Tab-separated table of C-alpha atoms in Angstrom:
chain	number	residue	atom	x	y	z
A	49	UNK	CA	-43.051	-3.652	16.230
A	50	UNK	CA	-40.034	-1.636	15.980
A	51	UNK	CA	-38.014	-0.496	19.065
A	52	UNK	CA	-37.076	2.591	19.454
A	53	UNK	CA	-33.315	3.276	19.880
A	54	UNK	CA	-32.540	5.899	22.718
A	55	UNK	CA	-29.432	7.362	22.840
A	56	UNK	CA	-27.844	8.692	25.902
A	57	UNK	CA	-25.491	11.100	26.555
A	58	UNK	CA	-23.004	10.093	29.339
A	59	UNK	CA	-20.826	12.871	29.001
A	60	UNK	CA	-20.980	16.510	27.280
A	61	UNK	CA	-17.952	18.348	25.790
A	62	UNK	CA	-17.303	19.924	29.065
A	63	UNK	CA	-17.022	16.527	30.567
A	64	UNK	CA	-14.762	15.815	27.920
A	65	UNK	CA	-12.017	18.775	28.453
A	66	UNK	CA	-12.178	18.182	32.080
A	67	UNK	CA	-11.514	14.654	31.741
A	68	UNK	CA	-8.637	15.004	29.370
A	69	UNK	CA	-7.306	17.862	31.571
A	70	UNK	CA	-7.108	15.730	34.072
A	71	UNK	CA	-5.904	12.700	32.513
A	72	UNK	CA	-2.628	14.938	31.310
A	73	UNK	CA	-2.073	16.357	34.930
A	74	UNK	CA	-1.943	12.257	36.122
A	75	UNK	CA	0.538	11.442	33.234
A	76	UNK	CA	2.690	14.302	34.200
A	77	UNK	CA	2.529	13.561	38.099
A	78	UNK	CA	2.947	9.594	37.426
A	79	UNK	CA	5.667	10.582	35.813
A	80	UNK	CA	7.368	13.560	37.406
A	81	UNK	CA	7.007	15.810	34.143
A	82	UNK	CA	7.537	14.981	30.501
A	83	UNK	CA	11.241	13.706	30.069
A	84	UNK	CA	11.594	10.608	27.615
A	85	UNK	CA	7.407	10.983	27.596
A	86	UNK	CA	5.741	10.567	23.798
A	87	UNK	CA	2.526	9.747	22.982
A	88	UNK	CA	0.892	7.293	20.663
A	89	UNK	CA	-2.606	8.014	19.495
A	90	UNK	CA	-4.350	4.554	18.211
A	91	UNK	CA	-6.383	5.647	15.214
A	92	UNK	CA	-8.871	6.903	14.650
A	93	UNK	CA	-10.033	8.616	17.410
A	94	UNK	CA	-7.025	8.265	19.929
A	95	UNK	CA	-5.292	10.466	17.384
A	96	UNK	CA	-7.551	13.678	18.313
A	97	UNK	CA	-7.029	12.535	22.152
A	98	UNK	CA	-3.542	12.549	22.222
A	99	UNK	CA	-3.559	15.697	19.686
A	100	UNK	CA	-5.629	16.766	22.861
A	101	UNK	CA	-3.471	16.488	25.601
A	102	UNK	CA	-0.572	16.766	23.756
A	103	UNK	CA	-2.226	20.418	23.626
A	104	UNK	CA	-2.975	20.127	27.705
A	105	UNK	CA	0.676	18.815	28.531
A	106	UNK	CA	2.275	21.816	26.417
A	107	UNK	CA	0.640	24.024	27.750
A	108	UNK	CA	0.900	22.967	31.362
A	109	UNK	CA	5.204	22.413	31.252
A	110	UNK	CA	5.897	25.157	28.460
A	111	UNK	CA	6.878	22.622	25.536
A	112	UNK	CA	5.763	20.134	23.230
A	113	UNK	CA	5.676	16.842	24.029
A	114	UNK	CA	6.233	14.000	21.029
A	115	UNK	CA	3.313	12.745	19.025
A	116	UNK	CA	3.100	9.537	16.695
A	117	UNK	CA	-0.209	7.811	15.385
A	118	UNK	CA	-0.257	4.143	14.990
A	119	UNK	CA	-2.611	2.381	13.074
A	120	UNK	CA	-2.941	-1.447	14.544
A	121	UNK	CA	-4.868	-3.181	11.516
A	122	UNK	CA	-1.981	-4.850	10.420
A	123	UNK	CA	-1.448	-6.771	13.792
A	124	UNK	CA	-5.007	-7.433	14.779
A	125	UNK	CA	-5.860	-10.732	15.584
A	126	UNK	CA	-8.967	-11.390	13.267
A	127	UNK	CA	-6.974	-10.327	10.282
A	128	UNK	CA	-5.809	-12.913	8.789
A	129	UNK	CA	-9.416	-14.905	8.731
A	130	UNK	CA	-11.662	-11.779	8.269
A	131	UNK	CA	-12.021	-11.709	4.638
A	132	UNK	CA	-13.724	-8.002	4.887
A	133	UNK	CA	-10.348	-5.757	5.275
A	134	UNK	CA	-10.868	-2.100	7.183
A	135	UNK	CA	-9.235	1.045	5.327
A	136	UNK	CA	-5.413	0.799	6.130
A	137	UNK	CA	-4.176	4.213	7.494
A	138	UNK	CA	-0.822	5.433	8.391
A	139	UNK	CA	1.065	4.956	10.852
A	140	UNK	CA	4.180	8.092	11.856
A	141	UNK	CA	6.039	7.261	14.817
A	142	UNK	CA	9.041	9.721	13.385
A	143	UNK	CA	11.075	8.855	16.338
A	144	UNK	CA	12.925	5.873	17.705
A	145	UNK	CA	10.401	4.359	21.196
A	146	UNK	CA	13.356	2.815	22.638
A	147	UNK	CA	13.663	3.884	26.419
A	148	UNK	CA	10.639	6.172	26.098
A	149	UNK	CA	7.704	6.327	27.546
A	150	UNK	CA	4.330	5.853	25.512
A	151	UNK	CA	1.208	6.757	26.455
A	152	UNK	CA	-0.871	4.664	23.986
A	153	UNK	CA	-3.876	6.714	23.960
A	154	UNK	CA	-7.821	5.755	22.444
A	155	UNK	CA	-10.866	6.242	22.865
A	156	UNK	CA	-13.340	3.110	24.340
A	157	UNK	CA	-11.038	0.403	26.164
A	158	UNK	CA	-13.211	-2.605	25.728
A	159	UNK	CA	-12.462	-5.954	24.929
A	160	UNK	CA	-8.216	-4.745	24.807
A	161	UNK	CA	-7.661	-6.412	21.504
A	162	UNK	CA	-6.904	-2.807	20.205
A	163	UNK	CA	-4.545	-2.647	22.750
A	164	UNK	CA	-2.980	-5.886	22.740
A	165	UNK	CA	-2.261	-4.600	19.111
A	166	UNK	CA	-1.370	-1.728	19.373
A	167	UNK	CA	1.346	-2.896	22.377
A	168	UNK	CA	2.770	-5.489	19.199
A	169	UNK	CA	3.447	-2.608	17.507
A	170	UNK	CA	4.713	-0.509	19.360
A	171	UNK	CA	7.327	-3.230	19.620
A	172	UNK	CA	8.517	-3.122	16.430
A	173	UNK	CA	9.699	0.951	16.989
A	174	UNK	CA	11.996	-0.111	19.817
A	175	UNK	CA	11.947	-0.794	23.272
A	176	UNK	CA	10.106	1.594	25.753
A	177	UNK	CA	10.866	1.517	28.973
A	178	UNK	CA	7.152	1.792	29.835
A	179	UNK	CA	3.974	1.556	27.873
A	180	UNK	CA	0.895	3.212	29.890
A	181	UNK	CA	-3.005	3.873	28.209
A	182	UNK	CA	-4.756	6.236	28.458
A	183	UNK	CA	-8.732	5.922	27.726
A	184	UNK	CA	-11.219	8.876	27.693
A	185	UNK	CA	-13.897	5.633	28.056
A	186	UNK	CA	-13.620	2.418	29.866
A	187	UNK	CA	-16.475	0.414	29.245
A	188	UNK	CA	-15.705	-2.752	30.582
A	189	UNK	CA	-16.082	-6.268	29.132
A	190	UNK	CA	-12.283	-6.936	28.819
A	191	UNK	CA	-11.005	-10.317	27.378
A	192	UNK	CA	-7.412	-10.405	27.675
A	193	UNK	CA	-5.519	-9.217	30.940
A	194	UNK	CA	-5.712	-5.276	30.189
A	195	UNK	CA	-6.142	-2.289	32.292
A	196	UNK	CA	-6.059	1.511	31.732
A	197	UNK	CA	-3.495	3.977	33.476
A	198	UNK	CA	-6.339	6.673	33.302
A	199	UNK	CA	-9.366	6.577	32.606
A	200	UNK	CA	-11.498	9.895	31.664
A	201	UNK	CA	-14.863	8.014	32.744
A	202	UNK	CA	-15.493	4.436	33.554
A	203	UNK	CA	-18.677	3.879	31.665
A	204	UNK	CA	-20.534	0.033	32.582
A	205	UNK	CA	-22.362	-1.022	30.075
A	206	UNK	CA	-24.115	-4.173	28.317
A	207	UNK	CA	-22.436	-5.650	25.562
A	208	UNK	CA	-25.688	-4.712	23.531
A	209	UNK	CA	-25.077	-1.090	23.844
A	210	UNK	CA	-22.824	0.619	21.658
A	211	UNK	CA	-20.311	3.239	22.721
A	212	UNK	CA	-19.606	6.334	20.370
A	213	UNK	CA	-17.021	9.339	20.850
A	214	UNK	CA	-18.211	11.762	18.222
A	215	UNK	CA	-14.964	14.564	18.613
A	216	UNK	CA	-15.121	17.831	17.152
A	217	UNK	CA	-12.365	17.145	14.859
A	218	UNK	CA	-13.943	13.936	13.410
A	219	UNK	CA	-17.783	14.904	13.637
A	220	UNK	CA	-17.963	18.439	14.713
A	221	UNK	CA	-19.026	17.836	18.223
A	222	UNK	CA	-18.036	16.669	21.408
A	223	UNK	CA	-20.209	14.126	23.574
A	224	UNK	CA	-19.692	10.209	24.404
A	225	UNK	CA	-23.216	8.448	23.643
A	226	UNK	CA	-24.011	5.165	24.818
A	227	UNK	CA	-27.136	3.410	23.329
A	228	UNK	CA	-29.387	-0.253	22.795
A	229	UNK	CA	-27.604	-2.160	20.187
A	230	UNK	CA	-30.206	-3.541	17.700
B	1	UNK	CA	-14.731	-2.273	6.116
B	2	UNK	CA	-12.924	-2.501	2.666
B	3	UNK	CA	-12.800	-5.877	0.493
B	4	UNK	CA	-11.463	-5.792	-3.043
B	5	UNK	CA	-14.683	-7.706	-5.018
B	6	UNK	CA	-12.390	-9.992	-6.892
B	7	UNK	CA	-10.462	-13.637	-5.727
B	8	UNK	CA	-7.410	-12.456	-8.154
B	9	UNK	CA	-6.035	-9.451	-10.196
B	10	UNK	CA	-5.446	-10.568	-13.671
B	11	UNK	CA	-5.064	-7.196	-15.388
B	12	UNK	CA	-6.093	-3.548	-15.079
B	13	UNK	CA	-8.398	-3.374	-17.602
B	14	UNK	CA	-10.952	-5.196	-15.433
B	15	UNK	CA	-10.196	-3.187	-12.520
B	16	UNK	CA	-12.333	-0.018	-11.680
B	17	UNK	CA	-10.699	3.189	-10.385
B	18	UNK	CA	-12.727	3.124	-6.554
B	19	UNK	CA	-10.828	-0.575	-6.785
B	20	UNK	CA	-7.646	1.339	-7.999
B	21	UNK	CA	-7.873	4.078	-5.610
B	22	UNK	CA	-8.195	1.633	-2.643
B	23	UNK	CA	-4.841	-0.338	-3.453
B	24	UNK	CA	-3.114	3.052	-4.302
B	25	UNK	CA	-4.369	4.181	-1.144
B	26	UNK	CA	-3.473	0.557	1.213
B	27	UNK	CA	0.323	0.687	-0.734
B	28	UNK	CA	0.809	4.251	0.702
B	29	UNK	CA	-0.211	2.783	4.416
B	30	UNK	CA	2.702	0.107	3.732
B	31	UNK	CA	5.422	2.477	2.802
B	32	UNK	CA	6.285	3.025	6.062
B	33	UNK	CA	7.119	-0.469	7.248
B	34	UNK	CA	10.014	-0.708	4.470
B	35	UNK	CA	11.232	2.710	6.234
B	36	UNK	CA	11.515	1.102	9.959
B	37	UNK	CA	14.627	-0.776	11.530
B	38	UNK	CA	11.805	-3.653	11.921
B	39	UNK	CA	10.593	-4.359	8.707
B	40	UNK	CA	8.007	-7.175	9.664
B	41	UNK	CA	4.208	-7.107	10.210
B	42	UNK	CA	2.914	-9.974	11.566
B	43	UNK	CA	-0.501	-9.952	9.322
B	44	UNK	CA	-0.282	-12.793	6.715
B	45	UNK	CA	1.368	-14.959	9.584
B	46	UNK	CA	0.803	-18.664	8.656
B	47	UNK	CA	-0.205	-17.799	4.899
B	48	UNK	CA	1.878	-19.208	1.685
B	49	UNK	CA	2.438	-17.501	-1.617
B	50	UNK	CA	4.149	-19.074	-4.726
B	51	UNK	CA	5.735	-17.089	-6.931
B	52	UNK	CA	5.652	-19.544	-10.193
B	53	UNK	CA	8.059	-17.658	-12.789
B	54	UNK	CA	8.055	-18.847	-16.525
B	55	UNK	CA	10.353	-15.671	-17.428
B	56	UNK	CA	12.603	-14.009	-15.828
B	57	UNK	CA	12.596	-12.095	-13.922
B	58	UNK	CA	14.564	-9.403	-11.133
B	59	UNK	CA	12.791	-6.863	-10.137
B	60	UNK	CA	9.246	-8.468	-10.125
B	61	UNK	CA	10.494	-11.424	-8.391
B	62	UNK	CA	12.911	-9.933	-5.305
B	63	UNK	CA	9.529	-7.126	-4.760
B	64	UNK	CA	6.736	-9.736	-4.210
B	65	UNK	CA	9.021	-12.361	-2.626
B	66	UNK	CA	10.140	-8.965	0.193
B	67	UNK	CA	6.409	-7.958	0.010
B	68	UNK	CA	5.616	-11.739	0.865
B	69	UNK	CA	7.947	-11.715	3.665
B	70	UNK	CA	7.476	-7.878	5.023
B	71	UNK	CA	3.414	-9.468	5.729
B	72	UNK	CA	5.101	-12.360	7.899
B	73	UNK	CA	3.994	-14.712	4.797
B	74	UNK	CA	5.750	-18.237	3.394
B	75	UNK	CA	7.018	-17.296	-0.075
B	76	UNK	CA	8.265	-20.325	-2.126
B	77	UNK	CA	10.196	-19.454	-5.140
B	78	UNK	CA	9.958	-21.671	-8.491
B	79	UNK	CA	11.312	-20.689	-11.774
B	80	UNK	CA	10.296	-22.834	-14.576
B	81	UNK	CA	14.470	-23.764	-15.011
B	82	UNK	CA	14.168	-25.459	-12.131
B	83	UNK	CA	11.043	-26.321	-12.342
B	84	UNK	CA	9.296	-29.693	-13.501
B	85	UNK	CA	8.549	-27.857	-16.838
B	86	UNK	CA	12.251	-28.723	-17.944
B	87	UNK	CA	10.273	-32.422	-17.676
B	88	UNK	CA	7.447	-31.371	-20.049
B	89	UNK	CA	5.114	-31.162	-16.886
B	90	UNK	CA	2.004	-28.422	-17.908
B	91	UNK	CA	1.435	-25.576	-16.320
B	92	UNK	CA	-1.606	-26.627	-15.637
B	93	UNK	CA	-0.260	-30.124	-13.840
B	94	UNK	CA	1.843	-28.079	-12.109
B	95	UNK	CA	-0.638	-25.335	-10.922
B	96	UNK	CA	-3.052	-28.776	-10.077
B	97	UNK	CA	-0.023	-30.141	-7.747
B	98	UNK	CA	0.900	-27.099	-6.028
B	99	UNK	CA	-2.978	-26.561	-5.524
B	100	UNK	CA	-2.572	-29.388	-3.957
B	101	UNK	CA	-0.480	-28.350	-1.339
B	102	UNK	CA	-2.673	-25.330	-0.191
B	103	UNK	CA	-0.217	-22.123	-0.501
B	104	UNK	CA	-2.832	-18.987	-0.052
B	105	UNK	CA	-1.722	-17.000	-3.541
B	106	UNK	CA	-0.356	-18.119	-6.183
B	107	UNK	CA	2.052	-15.227	-8.176
B	108	UNK	CA	2.197	-16.022	-11.665
B	109	UNK	CA	4.609	-14.857	-14.393
B	110	UNK	CA	4.052	-16.483	-17.836
B	111	UNK	CA	5.312	-15.932	-21.733
B	112	UNK	CA	1.704	-16.646	-23.235
B	113	UNK	CA	-0.865	-14.030	-22.632
B	114	UNK	CA	-3.933	-15.327	-20.655
B	115	UNK	CA	-1.863	-17.836	-18.310
B	116	UNK	CA	-3.249	-16.398	-15.376
B	117	UNK	CA	-6.664	-16.077	-16.381
B	118	UNK	CA	-7.030	-19.569	-17.613
B	119	UNK	CA	-4.917	-20.611	-13.739
B	120	UNK	CA	-7.522	-18.768	-12.270
B	121	UNK	CA	-10.193	-20.150	-13.449
B	122	UNK	CA	-8.905	-23.579	-12.472
B	123	UNK	CA	-7.176	-23.307	-9.244
B	124	UNK	CA	-8.898	-21.505	-6.006
B	125	UNK	CA	-6.054	-20.538	-4.782
B	126	UNK	CA	-5.917	-16.387	-5.675
B	127	UNK	CA	-4.018	-15.771	-8.784
B	128	UNK	CA	-1.939	-12.482	-9.304
B	129	UNK	CA	-0.487	-11.598	-12.382
B	130	UNK	CA	3.042	-10.243	-12.876
B	131	UNK	CA	3.194	-10.383	-16.240
B	132	UNK	CA	1.969	-12.501	-18.677
B	133	UNK	CA	3.054	-12.389	-22.415
B	134	UNK	CA	2.418	-9.237	-24.084
B	135	UNK	CA	-0.964	-8.475	-21.880
B	136	UNK	CA	-0.645	-6.725	-18.831
B	137	UNK	CA	1.489	-6.471	-15.849
B	138	UNK	CA	-0.893	-5.081	-13.808
B	139	UNK	CA	0.974	-4.756	-10.278
B	140	UNK	CA	3.322	-2.786	-12.629
B	141	UNK	CA	1.150	-0.459	-13.942
B	142	UNK	CA	-0.382	0.448	-10.685
B	143	UNK	CA	3.266	0.935	-8.444
B	144	UNK	CA	3.669	3.202	-11.789
B	145	UNK	CA	0.435	5.129	-10.896
B	146	UNK	CA	1.506	4.722	-7.319
B	147	UNK	CA	4.605	6.997	-8.515
B	148	UNK	CA	3.106	9.664	-10.144
B	149	UNK	CA	0.450	10.461	-7.438
B	150	UNK	CA	3.555	10.168	-4.999
B	151	UNK	CA	5.731	12.882	-7.429
B	152	UNK	CA	2.524	15.295	-9.221
B	153	UNK	CA	0.015	14.675	-6.255
B	154	UNK	CA	-2.336	13.740	-8.783
B	155	UNK	CA	-3.190	11.323	-12.236
B	156	UNK	CA	-6.192	13.012	-13.113
B	157	UNK	CA	-5.541	15.707	-16.459
B	158	UNK	CA	-1.665	14.808	-16.551
B	159	UNK	CA	-0.041	14.140	-20.334
B	160	UNK	CA	1.822	11.352	-19.647
B	161	UNK	CA	4.162	10.071	-22.629
B	162	UNK	CA	4.478	6.295	-23.278
B	163	UNK	CA	7.797	6.055	-26.056
B	164	UNK	CA	9.116	2.724	-27.220
B	165	UNK	CA	8.079	-0.860	-28.460
B	166	UNK	CA	4.271	-0.383	-27.535
B	167	UNK	CA	2.967	-3.269	-29.198
B	168	UNK	CA	5.295	-5.783	-27.066
B	169	UNK	CA	5.031	-4.007	-23.974
B	170	UNK	CA	2.429	-5.583	-20.772
B	171	UNK	CA	3.816	-2.751	-18.743
B	172	UNK	CA	2.493	-0.104	-21.400
B	173	UNK	CA	-0.642	-2.156	-22.018
B	174	UNK	CA	-1.574	-2.108	-18.214
B	175	UNK	CA	-0.408	1.613	-18.172
B	176	UNK	CA	-2.513	3.092	-21.254
B	177	UNK	CA	-5.870	1.332	-18.875
B	178	UNK	CA	-5.044	2.596	-15.462
B	179	UNK	CA	-4.168	5.564	-16.412
B	180	UNK	CA	-6.490	7.027	-19.060
B	181	UNK	CA	-9.341	5.395	-16.383
B	182	UNK	CA	-8.176	7.305	-13.356
B	183	UNK	CA	-7.792	10.369	-16.132
B	184	UNK	CA	-4.551	11.305	-17.733
B	185	UNK	CA	-4.094	12.525	-20.972
B	186	UNK	CA	-2.083	9.160	-22.762
B	187	UNK	CA	-0.221	9.716	-25.534
B	188	UNK	CA	2.701	7.178	-26.988
B	189	UNK	CA	5.347	7.291	-29.273
B	190	UNK	CA	7.560	4.402	-30.824
B	191	UNK	CA	8.816	3.100	-34.930
B	192	UNK	CA	5.547	2.723	-36.798
B	193	UNK	CA	6.542	-1.278	-36.673
B	194	UNK	CA	6.618	-0.972	-32.813
B	195	UNK	CA	2.988	0.705	-32.886
B	196	UNK	CA	-0.557	-1.497	-31.738
B	197	UNK	CA	-2.610	-1.243	-34.920
B	198	UNK	CA	-5.634	0.613	-33.703
B	199	UNK	CA	-3.682	2.102	-30.550
B	200	UNK	CA	-5.871	4.948	-31.063
B	201	UNK	CA	-9.091	2.512	-30.000
B	202	UNK	CA	-7.546	2.833	-26.188
B	203	UNK	CA	-8.282	6.350	-26.352
B	204	UNK	CA	-4.674	7.654	-26.882
B	205	UNK	CA	-2.626	9.646	-29.377
B	206	UNK	CA	0.583	7.606	-31.666
B	207	UNK	CA	3.078	9.478	-32.972
B	208	UNK	CA	6.505	7.694	-34.884
B	209	UNK	CA	8.768	10.649	-33.561
B	210	UNK	CA	9.443	11.314	-29.760
B	211	UNK	CA	9.275	15.084	-29.728
B	212	UNK	CA	5.331	14.560	-30.694
B	213	UNK	CA	4.637	12.648	-28.023
B	214	UNK	CA	6.688	14.003	-24.450
B	215	UNK	CA	5.708	17.595	-25.346
B	216	UNK	CA	4.669	19.746	-23.005
B	217	UNK	CA	4.362	15.787	-20.548
B	218	UNK	CA	4.244	15.878	-17.054
B	219	UNK	CA	5.422	11.931	-16.963
B	220	UNK	CA	7.646	10.575	-19.294
B	221	UNK	CA	7.952	6.680	-19.239
B	222	UNK	CA	10.351	4.757	-21.206
B	223	UNK	CA	10.269	0.861	-22.189
B	224	UNK	CA	12.904	-1.315	-22.861
B	225	UNK	CA	14.196	-2.157	-25.820
B	226	UNK	CA	13.991	-5.835	-26.183
B	227	UNK	CA	17.082	-6.392	-27.779
B	228	UNK	CA	15.543	-10.143	-28.537
B	229	UNK	CA	13.309	-8.246	-31.439
B	230	UNK	CA	15.712	-7.371	-33.576
B	231	UNK	CA	16.200	-10.974	-34.737
B	232	UNK	CA	12.451	-10.031	-35.385
B	233	UNK	CA	13.633	-7.574	-38.015
B	234	UNK	CA	11.204	-4.671	-35.974
B	235	UNK	CA	13.648	-2.395	-35.496
B	236	UNK	CA	17.221	-1.787	-37.860
B	237	UNK	CA	19.649	-1.628	-34.910
B	238	UNK	CA	20.012	-0.457	-31.448
B	239	UNK	CA	22.323	2.986	-32.874
B	240	UNK	CA	19.400	3.461	-35.318
B	241	UNK	CA	16.924	3.007	-32.566
B	242	UNK	CA	18.707	4.882	-30.093
B	243	UNK	CA	19.448	8.155	-32.596
B	244	UNK	CA	15.780	8.409	-33.016
B	245	UNK	CA	14.215	7.046	-29.659
B	246	UNK	CA	16.506	7.841	-27.071
B	247	UNK	CA	15.405	10.408	-23.779
B	248	UNK	CA	18.608	12.876	-23.999
B	249	UNK	CA	18.719	16.022	-22.061
B	250	UNK	CA	17.766	17.515	-25.755
B	251	UNK	CA	14.880	16.203	-26.310
B	252	UNK	CA	13.686	16.449	-22.920
B	253	UNK	CA	12.943	19.862	-22.639
B	254	UNK	CA	10.049	19.926	-24.706
B	255	UNK	CA	8.470	18.049	-21.705
B	256	UNK	CA	7.271	20.486	-18.714
B	257	UNK	CA	9.971	21.837	-16.426
B	258	UNK	CA	8.842	19.856	-13.610
B	259	UNK	CA	8.490	16.248	-15.602
B	260	UNK	CA	9.398	13.055	-13.957
B	261	UNK	CA	10.563	10.628	-15.521
B	262	UNK	CA	10.316	6.682	-15.132
B	263	UNK	CA	11.402	3.379	-16.862
B	264	UNK	CA	10.073	-0.049	-15.325
B	265	UNK	CA	13.893	-1.549	-15.727
B	266	UNK	CA	15.401	-3.159	-16.643
B	267	UNK	CA	17.463	-0.363	-18.679
B	268	UNK	CA	19.429	-0.257	-21.478
B	269	UNK	CA	21.767	2.732	-20.702
B	270	UNK	CA	22.447	4.832	-24.103
B	271	UNK	CA	19.620	2.904	-26.057
B	272	UNK	CA	16.130	3.990	-24.798
B	273	UNK	CA	17.721	6.652	-22.079
B	274	UNK	CA	20.559	8.241	-21.380
B	275	UNK	CA	22.394	7.169	-18.613
B	276	UNK	CA	22.588	11.095	-17.342
B	277	UNK	CA	18.959	11.574	-17.287
B	278	UNK	CA	18.279	7.916	-15.843
B	279	UNK	CA	21.030	8.870	-12.760
B	280	UNK	CA	19.360	12.585	-12.204
B	281	UNK	CA	17.723	12.524	-8.973
B	282	UNK	CA	15.545	15.697	-10.281
B	283	UNK	CA	14.430	14.243	-13.379
B	284	UNK	CA	13.809	10.510	-12.783
B	285	UNK	CA	12.145	8.708	-10.263
B	286	UNK	CA	13.028	5.096	-11.397
B	287	UNK	CA	14.076	3.878	-7.965
B	288	UNK	CA	11.110	5.687	-6.334
B	289	UNK	CA	9.243	2.936	-8.862
B	290	UNK	CA	11.205	0.479	-7.228
B	291	UNK	CA	10.272	1.263	-3.638
B	292	UNK	CA	6.751	1.776	-4.423
B	293	UNK	CA	6.591	-1.869	-6.429
B	294	UNK	CA	6.973	-3.018	-2.766
B	295	UNK	CA	4.199	-1.919	-0.335
B	296	UNK	CA	1.575	-1.919	-3.925
B	297	UNK	CA	2.150	-5.692	-3.830
B	298	UNK	CA	2.039	-6.070	-0.507
B	299	UNK	CA	-1.586	-3.763	-0.434
B	300	UNK	CA	-2.236	-6.449	-3.242
B	301	UNK	CA	-1.110	-9.605	-1.129
B	302	UNK	CA	-3.307	-8.304	1.508
B	303	UNK	CA	-6.551	-7.401	-0.063
B	304	UNK	CA	-6.480	-10.682	-1.482
B	305	UNK	CA	-5.515	-12.721	1.358
B	306	UNK	CA	-8.922	-14.128	3.951
B	307	UNK	CA	-9.957	-16.196	5.304
B	308	UNK	CA	-13.243	-18.215	4.687
B	309	UNK	CA	-16.261	-16.478	4.183
């Protein structure tokens, strides 16, 4: 007997847009404008979302906020013990982070290990005044004391479920799906 | 998830195009680390890498050492002149003893072709060939391919001329394998005494005049004349060699106008390459090769290191 996998759309295109618009306003509100502000997207999903947040913030403030790209692979805590190596993407942070307010952007916040790795990486680029975290989906199940400052949608999930974020830039479609794992 | 399907890096001859691409792409991502203020990532924390060098080397050994250190591995350098080799210990015994100290990777340079292959079959550690006799020098060919790709945007379809002592050059051999696999047209030139017999079987065209090889080339790679070879009477004098095979302002005009010039180092200025070419940043990419070398070696160490299956 094969179990039918059911994928449920938990956030559609408008939902994603609305969430990102709200987060853009929240970032500006919390930081009282965009002085010292930089966005850093975590490869790969976070990069596209950070790009959209950059557009939203620029539309509100009329100025462009700097955008960096971070690949956390080299900082992962399972990399030295695993024989499998994820493909390594380029990190591009062409500015000093010292004294900046860095908003890290990722698609799904899960165990928190990616964010731990990202924070270690950021600190190698300078001493930020503050690091904040923006995610589209917070699905719970943290394994580290990490929380997000800006959340598109809280999505209580079971460990057996898979959450996937499809984005126009990545798979030609904007939607967040949750499906039972096999 | 990607994985190099190998325990060791012994040569380019047994590498697939996919593997070469994986290594080059990984290396391109590593380039950025050497540009940071803090040139270090924690990836290989707790791993040890032994650089076992039985032949003199500045560039390659330093490059492997820096690569290991930038990945947070502990690197240990052993050169034959200061090791138990001078007390008569064989390579196998040295390796077995090093193996007992549980390093993760051994980088070996040896004057005997096949030494790394023998070592790889005897010890459980990953072996990286850092040059074995006149056989192969895979990390050099990889950094050369990375530099060509960086400067030209591609390798396939380019004409690459290798000039010099092809017969004794492990750099030439690895590059011929690699560049041919990646779709480049490889031609070589050198005195007849420095061209391997049956070189055409490697799929390259061979010439005895430098002008014939570098005509319309996109890349000109000059090889070092090993001065010690003169004693073997394979060329009469450095002066005569330079007259016929030195890359100069004059003969470089035969290559394509946007051609790049490479040299694996160490250079004999005025012998195989004239100083004004070597120092011209518009043509020479020699220092880019060195910079890319660190990134390529970081990629090799990163891709080879792993835990238990």
